[in-house]
Coordinates of C-alpha atoms in Angstrom, one line a residue:
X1 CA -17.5 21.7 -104.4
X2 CA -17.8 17.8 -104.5
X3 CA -18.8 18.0 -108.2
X4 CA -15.8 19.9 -109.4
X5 CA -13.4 18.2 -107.0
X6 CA -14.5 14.8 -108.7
X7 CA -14.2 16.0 -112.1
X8 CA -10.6 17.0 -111.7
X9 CA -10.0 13.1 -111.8
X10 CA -10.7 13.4 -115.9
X11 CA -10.2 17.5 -116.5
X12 CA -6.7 16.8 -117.6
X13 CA -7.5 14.9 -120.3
X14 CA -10.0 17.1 -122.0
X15 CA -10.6 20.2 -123.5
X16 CA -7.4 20.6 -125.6
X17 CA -9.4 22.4 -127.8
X18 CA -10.0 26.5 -128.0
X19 CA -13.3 28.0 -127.1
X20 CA -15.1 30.6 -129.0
X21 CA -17.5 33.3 -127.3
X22 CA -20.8 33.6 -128.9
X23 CA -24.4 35.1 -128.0
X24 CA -22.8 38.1 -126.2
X25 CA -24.9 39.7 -124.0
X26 CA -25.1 43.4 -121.5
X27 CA -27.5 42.9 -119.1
X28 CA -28.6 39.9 -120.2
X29 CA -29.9 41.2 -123.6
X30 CA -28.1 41.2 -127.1
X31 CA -26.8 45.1 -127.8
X32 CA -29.3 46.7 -125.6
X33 CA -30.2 50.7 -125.7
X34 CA -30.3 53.1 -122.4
X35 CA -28.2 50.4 -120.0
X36 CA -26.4 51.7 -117.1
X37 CA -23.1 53.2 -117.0
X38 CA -22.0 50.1 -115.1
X39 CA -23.5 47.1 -116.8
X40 CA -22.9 43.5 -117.1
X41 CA -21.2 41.4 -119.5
X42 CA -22.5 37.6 -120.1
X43 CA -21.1 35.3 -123.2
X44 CA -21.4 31.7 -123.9
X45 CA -18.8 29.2 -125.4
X46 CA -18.5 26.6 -127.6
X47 CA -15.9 24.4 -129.2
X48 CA -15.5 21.0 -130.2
X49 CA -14.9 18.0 -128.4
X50 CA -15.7 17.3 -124.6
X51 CA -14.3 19.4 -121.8
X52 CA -13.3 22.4 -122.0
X53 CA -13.4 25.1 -119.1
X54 CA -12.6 28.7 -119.3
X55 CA -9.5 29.9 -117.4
X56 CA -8.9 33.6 -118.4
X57 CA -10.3 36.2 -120.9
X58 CA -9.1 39.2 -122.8
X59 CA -12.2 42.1 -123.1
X60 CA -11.6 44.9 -126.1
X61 CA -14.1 48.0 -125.7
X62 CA -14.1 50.7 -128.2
X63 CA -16.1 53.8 -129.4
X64 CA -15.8 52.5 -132.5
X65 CA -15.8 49.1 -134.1
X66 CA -12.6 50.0 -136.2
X67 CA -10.6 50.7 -132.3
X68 CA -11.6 47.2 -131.5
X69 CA -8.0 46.2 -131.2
X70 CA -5.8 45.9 -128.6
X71 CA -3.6 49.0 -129.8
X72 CA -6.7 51.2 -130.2
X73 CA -9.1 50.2 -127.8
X74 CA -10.2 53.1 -126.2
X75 CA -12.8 52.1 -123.2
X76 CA -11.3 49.1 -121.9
X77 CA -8.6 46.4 -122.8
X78 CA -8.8 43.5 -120.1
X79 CA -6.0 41.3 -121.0
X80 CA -5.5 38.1 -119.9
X81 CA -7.8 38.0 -116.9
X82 CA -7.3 34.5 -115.2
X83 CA -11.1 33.7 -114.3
X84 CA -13.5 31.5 -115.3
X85 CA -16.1 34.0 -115.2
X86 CA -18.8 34.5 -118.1
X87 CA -21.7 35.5 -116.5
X88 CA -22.5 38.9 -115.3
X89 CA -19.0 40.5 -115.2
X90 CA -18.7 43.6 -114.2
X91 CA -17.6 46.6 -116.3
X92 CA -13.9 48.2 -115.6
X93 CA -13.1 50.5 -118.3
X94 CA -13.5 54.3 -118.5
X95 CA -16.4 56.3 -117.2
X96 CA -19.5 56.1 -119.5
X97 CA -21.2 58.6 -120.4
X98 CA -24.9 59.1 -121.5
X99 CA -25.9 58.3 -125.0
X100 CA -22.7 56.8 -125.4
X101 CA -22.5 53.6 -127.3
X102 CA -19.9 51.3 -126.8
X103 CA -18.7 48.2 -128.8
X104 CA -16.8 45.2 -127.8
X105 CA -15.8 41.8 -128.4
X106 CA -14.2 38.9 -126.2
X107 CA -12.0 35.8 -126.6
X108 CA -11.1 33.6 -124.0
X109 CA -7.9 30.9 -122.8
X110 CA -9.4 27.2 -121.7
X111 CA -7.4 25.2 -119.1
X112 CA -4.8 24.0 -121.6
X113 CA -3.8 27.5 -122.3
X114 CA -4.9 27.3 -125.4
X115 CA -6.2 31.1 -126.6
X116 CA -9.3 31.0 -128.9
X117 CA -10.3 33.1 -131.6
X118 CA -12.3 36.4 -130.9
X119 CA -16.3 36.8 -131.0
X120 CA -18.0 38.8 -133.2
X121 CA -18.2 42.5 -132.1
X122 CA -21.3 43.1 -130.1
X123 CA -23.0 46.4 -128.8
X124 CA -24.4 48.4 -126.4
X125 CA -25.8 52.1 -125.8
X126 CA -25.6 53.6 -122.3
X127 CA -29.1 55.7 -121.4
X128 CA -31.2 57.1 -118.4
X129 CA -34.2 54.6 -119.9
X130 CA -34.1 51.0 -120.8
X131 CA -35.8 50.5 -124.0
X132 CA -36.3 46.8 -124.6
X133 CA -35.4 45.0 -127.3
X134 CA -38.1 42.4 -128.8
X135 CA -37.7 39.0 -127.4
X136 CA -35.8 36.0 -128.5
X137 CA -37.1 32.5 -128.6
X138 CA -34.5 30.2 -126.6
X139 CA -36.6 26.7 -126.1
X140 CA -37.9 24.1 -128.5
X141 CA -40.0 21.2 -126.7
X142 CA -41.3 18.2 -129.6
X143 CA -42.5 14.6 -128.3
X144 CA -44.4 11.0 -129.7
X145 CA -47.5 13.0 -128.2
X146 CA -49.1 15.7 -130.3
X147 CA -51.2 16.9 -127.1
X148 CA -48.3 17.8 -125.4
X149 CA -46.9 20.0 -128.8
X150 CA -50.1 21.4 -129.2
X151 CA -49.7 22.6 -125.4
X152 CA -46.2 24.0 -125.8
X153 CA -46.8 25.9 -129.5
X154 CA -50.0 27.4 -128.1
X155 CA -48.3 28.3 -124.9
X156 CA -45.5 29.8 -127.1
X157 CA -48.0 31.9 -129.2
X158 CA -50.0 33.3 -126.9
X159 CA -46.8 34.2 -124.1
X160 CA -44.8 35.7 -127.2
X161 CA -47.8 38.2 -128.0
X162 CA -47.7 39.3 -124.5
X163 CA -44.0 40.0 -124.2
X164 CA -44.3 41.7 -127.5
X165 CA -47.1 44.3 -126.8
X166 CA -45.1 44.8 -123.3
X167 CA -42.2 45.8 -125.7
X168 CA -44.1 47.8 -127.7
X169 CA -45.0 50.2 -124.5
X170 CA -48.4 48.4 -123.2
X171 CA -47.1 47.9 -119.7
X172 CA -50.7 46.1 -118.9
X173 CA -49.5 43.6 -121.5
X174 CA -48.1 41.1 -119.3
X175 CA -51.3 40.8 -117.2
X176 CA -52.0 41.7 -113.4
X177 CA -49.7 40.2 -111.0
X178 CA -50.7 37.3 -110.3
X179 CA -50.9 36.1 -113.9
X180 CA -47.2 37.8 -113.8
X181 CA -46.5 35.6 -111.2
X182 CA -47.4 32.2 -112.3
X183 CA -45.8 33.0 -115.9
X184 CA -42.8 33.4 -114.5
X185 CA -41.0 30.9 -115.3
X186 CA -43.0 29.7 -118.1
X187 CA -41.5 33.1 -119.9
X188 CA -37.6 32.2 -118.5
X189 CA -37.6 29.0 -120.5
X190 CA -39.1 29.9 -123.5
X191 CA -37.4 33.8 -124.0
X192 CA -35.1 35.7 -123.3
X193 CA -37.3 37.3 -121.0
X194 CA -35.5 38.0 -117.6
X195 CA -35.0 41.8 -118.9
X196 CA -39.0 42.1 -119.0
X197 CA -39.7 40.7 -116.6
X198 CA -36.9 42.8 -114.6
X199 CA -38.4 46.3 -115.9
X200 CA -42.0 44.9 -114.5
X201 CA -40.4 44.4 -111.0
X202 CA -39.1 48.0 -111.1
X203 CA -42.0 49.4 -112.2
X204 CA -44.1 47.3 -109.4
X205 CA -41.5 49.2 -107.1
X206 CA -42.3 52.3 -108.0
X207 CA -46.1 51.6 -106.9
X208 CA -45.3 50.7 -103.4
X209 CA -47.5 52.4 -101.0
X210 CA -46.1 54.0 -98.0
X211 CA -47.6 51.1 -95.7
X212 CA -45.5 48.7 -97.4
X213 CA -47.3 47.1 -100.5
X214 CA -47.3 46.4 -103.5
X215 CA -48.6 47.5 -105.6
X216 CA -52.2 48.5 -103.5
X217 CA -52.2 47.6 -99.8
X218 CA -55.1 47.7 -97.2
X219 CA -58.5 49.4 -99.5
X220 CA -55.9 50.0 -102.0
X221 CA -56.2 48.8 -105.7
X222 CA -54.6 44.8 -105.3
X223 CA -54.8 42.6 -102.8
X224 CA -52.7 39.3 -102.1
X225 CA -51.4 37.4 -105.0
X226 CA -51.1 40.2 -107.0
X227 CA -49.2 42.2 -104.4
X228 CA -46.5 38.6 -104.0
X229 CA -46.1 38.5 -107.1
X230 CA -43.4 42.0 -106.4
X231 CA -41.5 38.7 -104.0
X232 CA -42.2 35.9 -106.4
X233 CA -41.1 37.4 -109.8
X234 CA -37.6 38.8 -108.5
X235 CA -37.3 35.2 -107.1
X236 CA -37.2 33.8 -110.5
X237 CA -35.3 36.5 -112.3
X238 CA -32.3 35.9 -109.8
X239 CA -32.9 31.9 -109.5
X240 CA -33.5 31.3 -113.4
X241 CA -30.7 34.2 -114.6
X242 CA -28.2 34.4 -111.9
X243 CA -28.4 38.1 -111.2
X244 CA -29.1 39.2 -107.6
X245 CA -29.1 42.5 -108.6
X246 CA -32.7 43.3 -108.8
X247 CA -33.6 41.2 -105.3
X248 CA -30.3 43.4 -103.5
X249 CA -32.4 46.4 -105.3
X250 CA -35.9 46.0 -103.7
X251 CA -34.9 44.1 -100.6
X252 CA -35.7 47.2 -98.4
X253 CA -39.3 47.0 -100.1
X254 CA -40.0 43.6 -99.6
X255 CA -39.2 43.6 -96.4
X256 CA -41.5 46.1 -95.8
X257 CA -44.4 44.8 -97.0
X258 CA -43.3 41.3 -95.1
X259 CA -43.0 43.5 -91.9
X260 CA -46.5 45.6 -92.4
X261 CA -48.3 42.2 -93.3
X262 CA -47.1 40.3 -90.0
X263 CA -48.1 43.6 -88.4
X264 CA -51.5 43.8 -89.6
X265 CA -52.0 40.0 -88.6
X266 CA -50.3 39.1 -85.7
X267 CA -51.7 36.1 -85.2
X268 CA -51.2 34.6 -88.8
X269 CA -54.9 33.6 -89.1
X270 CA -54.7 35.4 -92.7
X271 CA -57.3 38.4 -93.8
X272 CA -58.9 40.1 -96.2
X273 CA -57.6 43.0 -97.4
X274 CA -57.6 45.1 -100.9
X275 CA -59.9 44.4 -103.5
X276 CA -61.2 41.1 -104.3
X277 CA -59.6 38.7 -106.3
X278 CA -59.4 39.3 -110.0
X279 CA -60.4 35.6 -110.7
X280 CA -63.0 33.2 -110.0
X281 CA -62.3 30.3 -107.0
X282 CA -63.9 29.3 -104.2
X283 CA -61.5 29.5 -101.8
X284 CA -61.8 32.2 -99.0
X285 CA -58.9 35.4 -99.2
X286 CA -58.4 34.0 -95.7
X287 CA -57.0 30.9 -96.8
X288 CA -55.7 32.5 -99.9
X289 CA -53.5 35.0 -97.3
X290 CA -52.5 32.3 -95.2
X291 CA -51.0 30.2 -98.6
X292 CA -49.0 33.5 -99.6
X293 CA -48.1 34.6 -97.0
X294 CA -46.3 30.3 -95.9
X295 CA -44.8 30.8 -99.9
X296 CA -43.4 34.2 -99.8
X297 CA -41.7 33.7 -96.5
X298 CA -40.0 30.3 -98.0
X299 CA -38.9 32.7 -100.5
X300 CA -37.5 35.3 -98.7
X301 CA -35.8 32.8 -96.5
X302 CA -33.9 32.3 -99.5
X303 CA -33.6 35.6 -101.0
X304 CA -31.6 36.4 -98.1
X305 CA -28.2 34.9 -99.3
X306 CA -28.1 36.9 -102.7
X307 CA -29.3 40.1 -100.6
X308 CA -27.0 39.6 -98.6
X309 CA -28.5 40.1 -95.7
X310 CA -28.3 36.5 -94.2
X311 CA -29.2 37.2 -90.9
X312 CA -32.2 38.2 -91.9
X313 CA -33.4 34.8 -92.9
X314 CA -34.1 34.1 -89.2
X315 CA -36.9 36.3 -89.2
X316 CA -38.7 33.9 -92.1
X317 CA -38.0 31.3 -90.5
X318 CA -39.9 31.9 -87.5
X319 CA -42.6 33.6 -89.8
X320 CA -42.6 30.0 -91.8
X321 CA -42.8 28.2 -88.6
X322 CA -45.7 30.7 -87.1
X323 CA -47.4 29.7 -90.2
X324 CA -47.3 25.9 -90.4
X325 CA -49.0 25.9 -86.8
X326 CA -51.3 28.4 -87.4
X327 CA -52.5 26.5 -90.8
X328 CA -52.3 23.2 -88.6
X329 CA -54.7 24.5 -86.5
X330 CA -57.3 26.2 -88.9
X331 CA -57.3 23.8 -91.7
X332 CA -56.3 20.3 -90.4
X333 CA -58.9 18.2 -88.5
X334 CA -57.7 15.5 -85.8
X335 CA -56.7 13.4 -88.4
X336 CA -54.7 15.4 -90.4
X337 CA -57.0 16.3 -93.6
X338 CA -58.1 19.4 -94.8
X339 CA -61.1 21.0 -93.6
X340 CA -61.3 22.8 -97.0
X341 CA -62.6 20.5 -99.5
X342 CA -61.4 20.2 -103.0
X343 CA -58.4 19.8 -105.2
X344 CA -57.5 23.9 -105.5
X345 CA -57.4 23.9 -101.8
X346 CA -55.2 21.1 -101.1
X347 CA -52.6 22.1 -104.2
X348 CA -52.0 25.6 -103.0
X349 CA -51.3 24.4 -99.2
X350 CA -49.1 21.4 -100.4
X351 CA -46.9 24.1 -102.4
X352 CA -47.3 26.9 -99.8
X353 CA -45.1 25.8 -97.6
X354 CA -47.8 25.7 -94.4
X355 CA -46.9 22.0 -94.0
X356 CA -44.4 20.3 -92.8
X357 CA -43.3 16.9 -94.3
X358 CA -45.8 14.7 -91.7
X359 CA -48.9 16.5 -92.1
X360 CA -48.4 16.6 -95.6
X361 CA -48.4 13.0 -96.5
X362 CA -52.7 12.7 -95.7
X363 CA -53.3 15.9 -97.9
X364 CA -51.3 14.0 -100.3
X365 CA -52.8 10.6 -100.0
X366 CA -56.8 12.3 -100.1
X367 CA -55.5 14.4 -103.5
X368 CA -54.4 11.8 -105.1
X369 CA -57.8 9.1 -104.2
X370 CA -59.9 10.6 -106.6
X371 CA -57.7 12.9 -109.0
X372 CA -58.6 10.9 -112.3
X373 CA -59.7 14.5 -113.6
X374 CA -59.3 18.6 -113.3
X375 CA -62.3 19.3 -111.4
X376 CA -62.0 22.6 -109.3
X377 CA -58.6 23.2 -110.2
X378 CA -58.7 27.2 -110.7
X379 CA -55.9 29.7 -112.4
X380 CA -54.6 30.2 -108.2
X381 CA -53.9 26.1 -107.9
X382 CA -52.9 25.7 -111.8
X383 CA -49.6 26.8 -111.5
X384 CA -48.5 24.4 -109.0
X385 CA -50.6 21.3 -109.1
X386 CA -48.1 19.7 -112.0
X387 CA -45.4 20.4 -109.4
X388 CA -46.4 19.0 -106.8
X389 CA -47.4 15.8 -108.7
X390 CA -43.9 15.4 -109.4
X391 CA -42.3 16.4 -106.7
X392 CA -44.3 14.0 -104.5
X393 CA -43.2 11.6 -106.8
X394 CA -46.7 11.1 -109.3
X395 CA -45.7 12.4 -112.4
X396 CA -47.6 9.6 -114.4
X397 CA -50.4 11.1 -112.7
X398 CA -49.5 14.5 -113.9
X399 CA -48.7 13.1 -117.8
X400 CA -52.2 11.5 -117.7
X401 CA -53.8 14.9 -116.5
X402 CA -51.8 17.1 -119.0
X403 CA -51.9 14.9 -121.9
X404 CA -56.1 13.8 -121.8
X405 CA -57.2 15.9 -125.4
X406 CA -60.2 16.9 -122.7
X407 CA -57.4 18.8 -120.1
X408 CA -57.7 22.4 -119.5
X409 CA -54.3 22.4 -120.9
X410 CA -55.3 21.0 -123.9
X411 CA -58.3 22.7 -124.7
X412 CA -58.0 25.8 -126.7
X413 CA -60.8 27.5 -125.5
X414 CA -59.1 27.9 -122.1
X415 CA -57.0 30.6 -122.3
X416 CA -56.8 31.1 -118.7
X417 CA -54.5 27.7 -118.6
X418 CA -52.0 29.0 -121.0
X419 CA -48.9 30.4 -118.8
X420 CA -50.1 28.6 -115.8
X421 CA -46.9 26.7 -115.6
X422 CA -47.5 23.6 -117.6
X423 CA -44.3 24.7 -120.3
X424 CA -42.0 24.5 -116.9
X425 CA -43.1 20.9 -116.3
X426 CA -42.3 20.3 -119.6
X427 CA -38.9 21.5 -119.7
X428 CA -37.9 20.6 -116.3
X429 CA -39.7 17.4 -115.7
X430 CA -40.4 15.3 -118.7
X431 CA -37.2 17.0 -120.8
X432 CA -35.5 17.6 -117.4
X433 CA -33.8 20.4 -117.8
X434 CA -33.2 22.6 -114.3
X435 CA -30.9 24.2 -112.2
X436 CA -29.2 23.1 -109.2
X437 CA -27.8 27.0 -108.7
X438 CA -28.6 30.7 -109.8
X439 CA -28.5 30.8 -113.5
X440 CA -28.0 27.3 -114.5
X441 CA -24.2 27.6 -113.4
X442 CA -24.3 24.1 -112.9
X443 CA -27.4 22.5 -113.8
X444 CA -29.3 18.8 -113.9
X445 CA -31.1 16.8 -116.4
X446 CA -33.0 14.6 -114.5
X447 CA -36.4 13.5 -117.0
X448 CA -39.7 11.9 -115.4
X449 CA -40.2 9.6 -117.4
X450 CA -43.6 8.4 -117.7
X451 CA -44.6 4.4 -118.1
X452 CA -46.2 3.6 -121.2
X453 CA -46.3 4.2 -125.0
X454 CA -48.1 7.3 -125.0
X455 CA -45.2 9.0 -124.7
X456 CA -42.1 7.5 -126.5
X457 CA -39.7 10.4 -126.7
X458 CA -39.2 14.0 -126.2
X459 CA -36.9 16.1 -128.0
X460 CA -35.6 19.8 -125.9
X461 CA -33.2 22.1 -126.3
X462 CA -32.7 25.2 -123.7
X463 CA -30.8 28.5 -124.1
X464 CA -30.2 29.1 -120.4
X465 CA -27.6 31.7 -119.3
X466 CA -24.6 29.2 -119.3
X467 CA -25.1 27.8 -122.4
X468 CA -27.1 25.7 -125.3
X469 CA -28.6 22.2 -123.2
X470 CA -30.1 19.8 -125.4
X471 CA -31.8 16.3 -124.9
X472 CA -33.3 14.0 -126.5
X473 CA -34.3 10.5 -124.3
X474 CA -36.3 7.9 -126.8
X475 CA -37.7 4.1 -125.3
X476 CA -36.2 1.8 -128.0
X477 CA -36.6 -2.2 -127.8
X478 CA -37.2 -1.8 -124.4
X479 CA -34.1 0.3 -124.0
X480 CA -33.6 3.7 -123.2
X481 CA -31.8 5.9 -125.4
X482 CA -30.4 9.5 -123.2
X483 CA -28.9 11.8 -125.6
X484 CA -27.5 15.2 -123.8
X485 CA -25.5 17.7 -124.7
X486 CA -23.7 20.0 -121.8
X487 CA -22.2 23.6 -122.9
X488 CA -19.0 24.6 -122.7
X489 CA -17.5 26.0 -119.4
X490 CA -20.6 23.6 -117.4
X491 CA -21.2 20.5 -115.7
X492 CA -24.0 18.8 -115.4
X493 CA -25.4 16.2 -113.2
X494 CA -27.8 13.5 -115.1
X495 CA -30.1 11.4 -113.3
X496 CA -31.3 9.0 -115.5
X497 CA -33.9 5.9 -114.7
X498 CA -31.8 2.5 -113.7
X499 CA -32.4 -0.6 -111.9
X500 CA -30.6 -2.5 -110.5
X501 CA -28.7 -5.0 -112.7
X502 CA -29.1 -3.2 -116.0
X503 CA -26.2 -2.3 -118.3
X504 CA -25.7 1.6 -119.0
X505 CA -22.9 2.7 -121.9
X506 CA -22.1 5.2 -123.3
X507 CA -20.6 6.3 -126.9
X508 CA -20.2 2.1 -127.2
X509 CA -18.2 1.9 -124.0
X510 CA -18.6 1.4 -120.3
X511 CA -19.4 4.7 -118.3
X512 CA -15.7 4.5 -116.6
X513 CA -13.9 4.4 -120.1
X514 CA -16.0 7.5 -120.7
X515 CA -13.8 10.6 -120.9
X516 CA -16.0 13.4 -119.2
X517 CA -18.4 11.5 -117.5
X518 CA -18.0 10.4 -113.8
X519 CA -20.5 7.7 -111.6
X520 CA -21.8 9.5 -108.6
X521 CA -24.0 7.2 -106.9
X522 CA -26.7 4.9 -107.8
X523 CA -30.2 4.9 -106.0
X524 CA -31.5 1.6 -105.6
X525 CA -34.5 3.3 -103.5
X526 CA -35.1 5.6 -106.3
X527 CA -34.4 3.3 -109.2
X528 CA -31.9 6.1 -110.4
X529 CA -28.0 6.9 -111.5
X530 CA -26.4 10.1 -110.7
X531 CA -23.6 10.6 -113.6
X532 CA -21.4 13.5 -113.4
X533 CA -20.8 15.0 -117.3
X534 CA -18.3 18.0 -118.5
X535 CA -19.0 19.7 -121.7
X536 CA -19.7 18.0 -124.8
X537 CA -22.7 15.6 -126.4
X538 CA -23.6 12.0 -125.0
X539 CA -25.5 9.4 -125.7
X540 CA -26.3 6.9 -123.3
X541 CA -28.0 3.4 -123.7
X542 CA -29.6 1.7 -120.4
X543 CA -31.0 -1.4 -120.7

């Protein structure tokens, strides 16, 4: 509310200029085939200048592409809808019937009243089964370092050839849960994935057990990891797409297996159950229980909202809370290290959620000591050990890992590191690119910058949900060039490097004669500068 309040200052003055849909989408695919008879409509915008917000639409559905008109349109004519909706609207025509295919096209009035032209007519097929549609590429990643675009083109390969024999009917494709799990969002940025990864969730579902689990359970097939993956995955569907649909869907289920698992261990201590794990590590299923069990009641804490069931957060909260002293007193010795040695240990509790913010900082301190190297780091800590370098504020450390042509990243031969996270902490920490809400309804470009010439520049561009983001930041002449651009009907927050008593401009001027840009707040602390930023391309010098 403070962003868009703030922006009103400028809105007036912008976005004279009309807005055209494009990239329609039902069910967050282009024309899919056997959707339900009540899907969801999604489009993007774009138009020229800065600004420009959506204030109403006009929706033409037809049996036909020759009744797309507003005379002839025979499923549904929404005229002149006053909303600024694009994402995920609902459908309000006629009944649908089975095999039916429907086409439609959309055109939409900004805040001038200014009426844009139509879209292209776009498609979709109503059916009992979802057959999915091969996946589109919707992220480029280039930099000054050709370790890092070695990284991101093998990641790209080897990712796309798994969506595509999942397509193709080989529902193994995608690999077992846990390497499901900590794709996740490695596959969000790069594809249009969130309908594949969707149709695993459901099909996960369908494997529950009638103690709770999924997909195995107590001397069933899977044991943890693999079984949070059925909490983990839904989490990124609805956090990177914007679609709650598929966590209000399986709510019942997870539940149940959160219920059956506090059941079976009422003391928290963590357990072995299932089979063992399908990957090597040293770490005990004990501790490996105890790590899933802190991170999937985080996320269920917040699945709760889009559920809506709120009031059932309070029972994760006082899971999470069970947990943290439980861990504390297990794996913590009087002086507040672990009594697990090694760096897989301490990355999975740092981004399990068993700690709370003291007792983290002397896991933090002994990881960091010696961390010159990948030493123990298996496929479980992977995911999140690039992540929590940044997020506790050590993402040189994490560039210097990643980027070393002798990293597990960066060797070939290690397959098992491909999908393991590393494209997310490209896109969202050295490009920058992440969400501040469900499906990137208003997002932030906030790049890590890292010291040094080995990396000079990096180059992005992201198709999320709301819209085309691109940036490009380059270190000139000891200057920093930011170029961003910000899609139509979004805002943005940057949060760019800046220290105190440098000049930042932008487009030539001052950030105040700026149209569409707004000063938030400047972080001395930090050695940051918030900027708000409607619509439109940017270019910022600091220096």
């Amino acid at each position: 509310m403070k962003v868009t309040s703030l922006l009103l200052l400028t809105i007036g003055m912008l976005g004279a200029a009309e807005l055209t849909p494009i990239h329609l989408r039902v069910e967050s695919e282009p024309n899919p085939v056997g959707v339900s008879a009540t899907p969801q409509f999604s489009w993007n915008l774009i138009g020229e200048g800065r600004g420009g917000m959506q204030k109403g639409y006009e929706i033409l559905a037809a049996s036909s592409p020759e009744k797309l008109t507003p005379e002839t349109a025979d499923l549904w004519k929404a005229k002149n809808t006053k909303s600024s909706q694009r994402g995920l609207l609902a459908w309000q025509g006629s009944v649908l019937k089975a095999d039916q295919k429907v086409f439609w096209k959309v055109r939409v009035t900004n805040q001038k009243d200014v009426t844009g032209p139509w879209s292209e007519v776009a498609h979709f097929t109503v059916g009992k089964e979802r057959k999915l549609s091969p996946v589109e590429q919707v992220a480029t990643f280039e930099s000054s370092n050709e370790v890092l675009n070695g990284i991101f083109k093998r990641n790209v390969a080897t990712l796309k050839q798994r969506l595509d024999a999942y397509v193709s009917g080989n529902d193994s494709a995608l690999g077992t849960g846990h390497q499901v799990q900590r794709s996740a969002r490695d596959l969000s940025y790069l594809f249009e994935s969130l309908p594949v990864l969707t149709d695993w969730v459901n099909k996960v579902y369908a494997g529950q057990n009638k103690l709770g689990y999924f997909p195995g359970g107590p001397k069933q097939k899977l044991a943890p990891v693999h079984s949070d993956a059925a909490i983990a995955v839904p989490h990124t569907v609805w956090w990177m797409g914007g679609n709650p649909a598929v966590v209000k869907k399986s709510w019942v289920q997870m539940e149940k297996q959160m219920v059956r698992r506090e059941q079976s261990d009422p003391t928290i201590k963590g357990r072995i159950w299932g089979e063992p794990l399908q990957f090597k590590t040293e770490l005990s299923p004990e501790f490996i229980d105890l790590c899933y069990f802190g991170m999937t009641s985080r996320l269920m804490y917040e699945l709760a909202a889009p559920s809506n069931m709120p009031n059932n957060s309070i029972r994760y909260r006082d899971y999470s809370a069970r947990i943290r002293n439980q861990f504390k007193k297990q794996y913590l010795d009087e002086k507040g290290q672990m009594k697990v040695p090694g760096q897989s240990a301490a990355v999975l509790a740092l981004r399990s959620s068993v700690m709370d913010a003291p007792t983290r900082q002397p896991v933090i301190d002994a990881l960091l000591k010696n961390l010159t190297e990948v030493k123990d780091i298996d496929t479980l800590s992977a995911n999140p050990l690039l992540s929590v370098l940044t997020l506790t504020g050590n993402q040189q450390k994490a560039f210097e890992l990643v980027s070393n042509p002798k990293s597990p990243w960066a060797d070939p031969a290690r397959k098992e590191f491909e999908g393991s996270g590393v494209v997310e902490w490209m896109m969202s920490r050295l490009a920058g690119i992440d969400t501040t809400s469900p499906g990137f309804r208003q997002f932030h470009v906030s790049p890590r910058i890292p010291e040094g010439d080995d990396l000079t520049w990096v180059k992005a561009t992201y198709r999320a949900p709301s819209g085309e983001i691109h940036v490009h930041w380059e270190k000139k002449a000891k200057a920093l060039h930011m170029k961003v651009k910000v899609p139509k009907g979004s805002l943005a927050i940057l949060t760019l490097p800046y220290r105190e008593g440098q000049n930042i401009s932008e487009g030539g001027r001052t950030v105040k004669e700026s149209f569409g840009v707004e000063i938030m707040r400047k972080d001395v602390a930090q050695q940051t500068i918030s900027i708000i930023a409607q619509a439109g391309p940017y270019h910022f010098i600091i220096e």
